[in-house]
């Protein structure tokens, strides 16, 4: 799995989490507290999964694997991409 795969999976999960959060808000506005709570719980779970994918350690592992297989002049670019991916953790 490449770094871009990790980032894309996390982005997909975050997008799904955002959709569930919006569903929760809509359900709450409609007065359906039970559906709102369920959707909010789903949103939190999806966000937690995204965070698990993008741990700094996993990002470093993928970046290291990429750097092992590419010329040294690419290392700086790989490091920059890894730092951007780590920003999702903040």
C-alpha atoms as a printed R data frame, in Angstrom:
   type eleno elety resid chain resno       x      y      z
1  ATOM     1    CA   UNK     A     1   0.000  0.000  0.000
2  ATOM     2    CA   UNK     A     2   1.447  3.343 -1.018
3  ATOM     3    CA   UNK     A     3   1.272  6.631  0.798
4  ATOM     4    CA   UNK     A     4  -1.270  7.960 -1.665
5  ATOM     5    CA   UNK     A     5  -3.426  4.879 -1.004
6  ATOM     6    CA   UNK     A     6  -3.372  5.571  2.752
7  ATOM     7    CA   UNK     A     7  -4.240  9.222  2.232
8  ATOM     8    CA   UNK     A     8  -7.014  8.415 -0.243
9  ATOM     9    CA   UNK     A     9  -8.547  5.788  2.047
10 ATOM    10    CA   UNK     A    10  -8.476  8.244  4.934
11 ATOM    11    CA   UNK     A    11 -10.028 10.957  2.777
12 ATOM    12    CA   UNK     A    12 -12.776  8.553  1.698
13 ATOM    13    CA   UNK     A    13 -13.494  7.636  5.311
14 ATOM    14    CA   UNK     A    14 -13.531 11.295  6.311
15 ATOM    15    CA   UNK     A    15 -15.919 12.046  3.450
16 ATOM    16    CA   UNK     A    16 -18.208  9.258  4.609
17 ATOM    17    CA   UNK     A    17 -17.925 10.590  8.155
18 ATOM    18    CA   UNK     A    18 -18.889 14.055  6.969
19 ATOM    19    CA   UNK     A    19 -21.945 12.597  5.195
20 ATOM    20    CA   UNK     A    20 -22.991 10.731  8.352
21 ATOM    21    CA   UNK     A    21 -22.507 13.890 10.416
22 ATOM    22    CA   UNK     A    22 -24.765 15.772  7.991
23 ATOM    23    CA   UNK     A    23 -27.317 12.940  8.192
24 ATOM    24    CA   UNK     A    24 -27.204 13.252 11.991
25 ATOM    25    CA   UNK     A    25 -27.787 16.988 11.790
26 ATOM    26    CA   UNK     A    26 -30.693 16.492  9.386
27 ATOM    27    CA   UNK     A    27 -32.259 13.821 11.592
28 ATOM    28    CA   UNK     A    28 -31.891 16.028 14.665
29 ATOM    29    CA   UNK     A    29 -33.489 18.941 12.824
30 ATOM    30    CA   UNK     A    30 -36.367 16.649 11.855
31 ATOM    31    CA   UNK     A    31 -36.789 15.633 15.505
32 ATOM    32    CA   UNK     A    32 -35.563 12.045 15.072
33 ATOM    33    CA   UNK     A    33 -33.118 11.855 17.974
34 ATOM    34    CA   UNK     A    34 -32.593  8.103 17.674
35 ATOM    35    CA   UNK     A    35 -31.496  8.344 14.022
36 ATOM    36    CA   UNK     A    36 -29.376 11.387 14.844
37 ATOM    37    CA   UNK     A    37 -27.547  9.482 17.573
38 ATOM    38    CA   UNK     A    38 -26.982  6.481 15.313
39 ATOM    39    CA   UNK     A    39 -25.620  8.639 12.493
40 ATOM    40    CA   UNK     A    40 -23.398 10.577 14.888
41 ATOM    41    CA   UNK     A    41 -21.977  7.308 16.210
42 ATOM    42    CA   UNK     A    42 -21.304  6.107 12.675
43 ATOM    43    CA   UNK     A    43 -19.572  9.387 11.842
44 ATOM    44    CA   UNK     A    44 -17.311  9.086 14.882
45 ATOM    45    CA   UNK     A    45 -16.421  5.500 13.978
46 ATOM    46    CA   UNK     A    46 -15.476  6.432 10.420
47 ATOM    47    CA   UNK     A    47 -13.312  9.288 11.629
48 ATOM    48    CA   UNK     A    48 -11.570  6.963 14.088
49 ATOM    49    CA   UNK     A    49 -10.822  4.499 11.268
50 ATOM    50    CA   UNK     A    50  -9.321  7.308  9.192
51 ATOM    51    CA   UNK     A    51  -7.095  8.297 12.098
52 ATOM    52    CA   UNK     A    52  -5.910  4.701 12.466
53 ATOM    53    CA   UNK     A    53  -4.851  4.636  8.801
54 ATOM    54    CA   UNK     A    54  -2.871  7.834  9.007
55 ATOM    55    CA   UNK     A    55  -0.752  7.325 12.077
56 ATOM    56    CA   UNK     A    56   2.623  9.011 11.853
57 ATOM    57    CA   UNK     A    57   4.256  5.607 12.255
58 ATOM    58    CA   UNK     A    58   2.410  4.098  9.272
59 ATOM    59    CA   UNK     A    59   3.173  7.138  7.157
60 ATOM    60    CA   UNK     A    60   6.868  6.834  8.054
61 ATOM    61    CA   UNK     A    61   6.823  3.120  7.213
62 ATOM    62    CA   UNK     A    62   5.341  3.736  3.770
63 ATOM    63    CA   UNK     A    63   7.675  6.668  3.105
64 ATOM    64    CA   UNK     A    64  10.659  4.517  4.105
65 ATOM    65    CA   UNK     A    65   9.554  1.738  1.771
66 ATOM    66    CA   UNK     A    66   9.189  4.213 -1.088
67 ATOM    67    CA   UNK     A    67  12.605  5.709 -0.402
68 ATOM    68    CA   UNK     A    68  14.154  2.218 -0.397
69 ATOM    69    CA   UNK     A    69  12.853  1.633 -3.924
70 ATOM    70    CA   UNK     A    70  13.524  5.009 -5.506
71 ATOM    71    CA   UNK     A    71  16.665  7.035 -6.264
72 ATOM    72    CA   UNK     A    72  17.984  9.215 -3.439
73 ATOM    73    CA   UNK     A    73  17.142 12.417 -5.304
74 ATOM    74    CA   UNK     A    74  13.441 11.551 -4.754
75 ATOM    75    CA   UNK     A    75  13.796 11.330 -0.947
76 ATOM    76    CA   UNK     A    76  13.087 15.024 -0.411
77 ATOM    77    CA   UNK     A    77   9.827 14.796 -2.342
78 ATOM    78    CA   UNK     A    78   8.793 11.662 -0.432
79 ATOM    79    CA   UNK     A    79   9.542 13.419  2.864
80 ATOM    80    CA   UNK     A    80   7.458 16.428  1.827
81 ATOM    81    CA   UNK     A    81   4.494 14.217  0.888
82 ATOM    82    CA   UNK     A    82   4.840 12.292  4.163
83 ATOM    83    CA   UNK     A    83   4.798 15.548  6.157
84 ATOM    84    CA   UNK     A    84   1.637 16.651  4.330
85 ATOM    85    CA   UNK     A    85   0.012 13.306  5.144
86 ATOM    86    CA   UNK     A    86   0.971 13.707  8.815
87 ATOM    87    CA   UNK     A    87  -0.819 17.057  8.882
88 ATOM    88    CA   UNK     A    88  -4.102 15.101  8.662
89 ATOM    89    CA   UNK     A    89  -3.325 13.861 12.187
90 ATOM    90    CA   UNK     A    90  -3.402 17.359 13.640
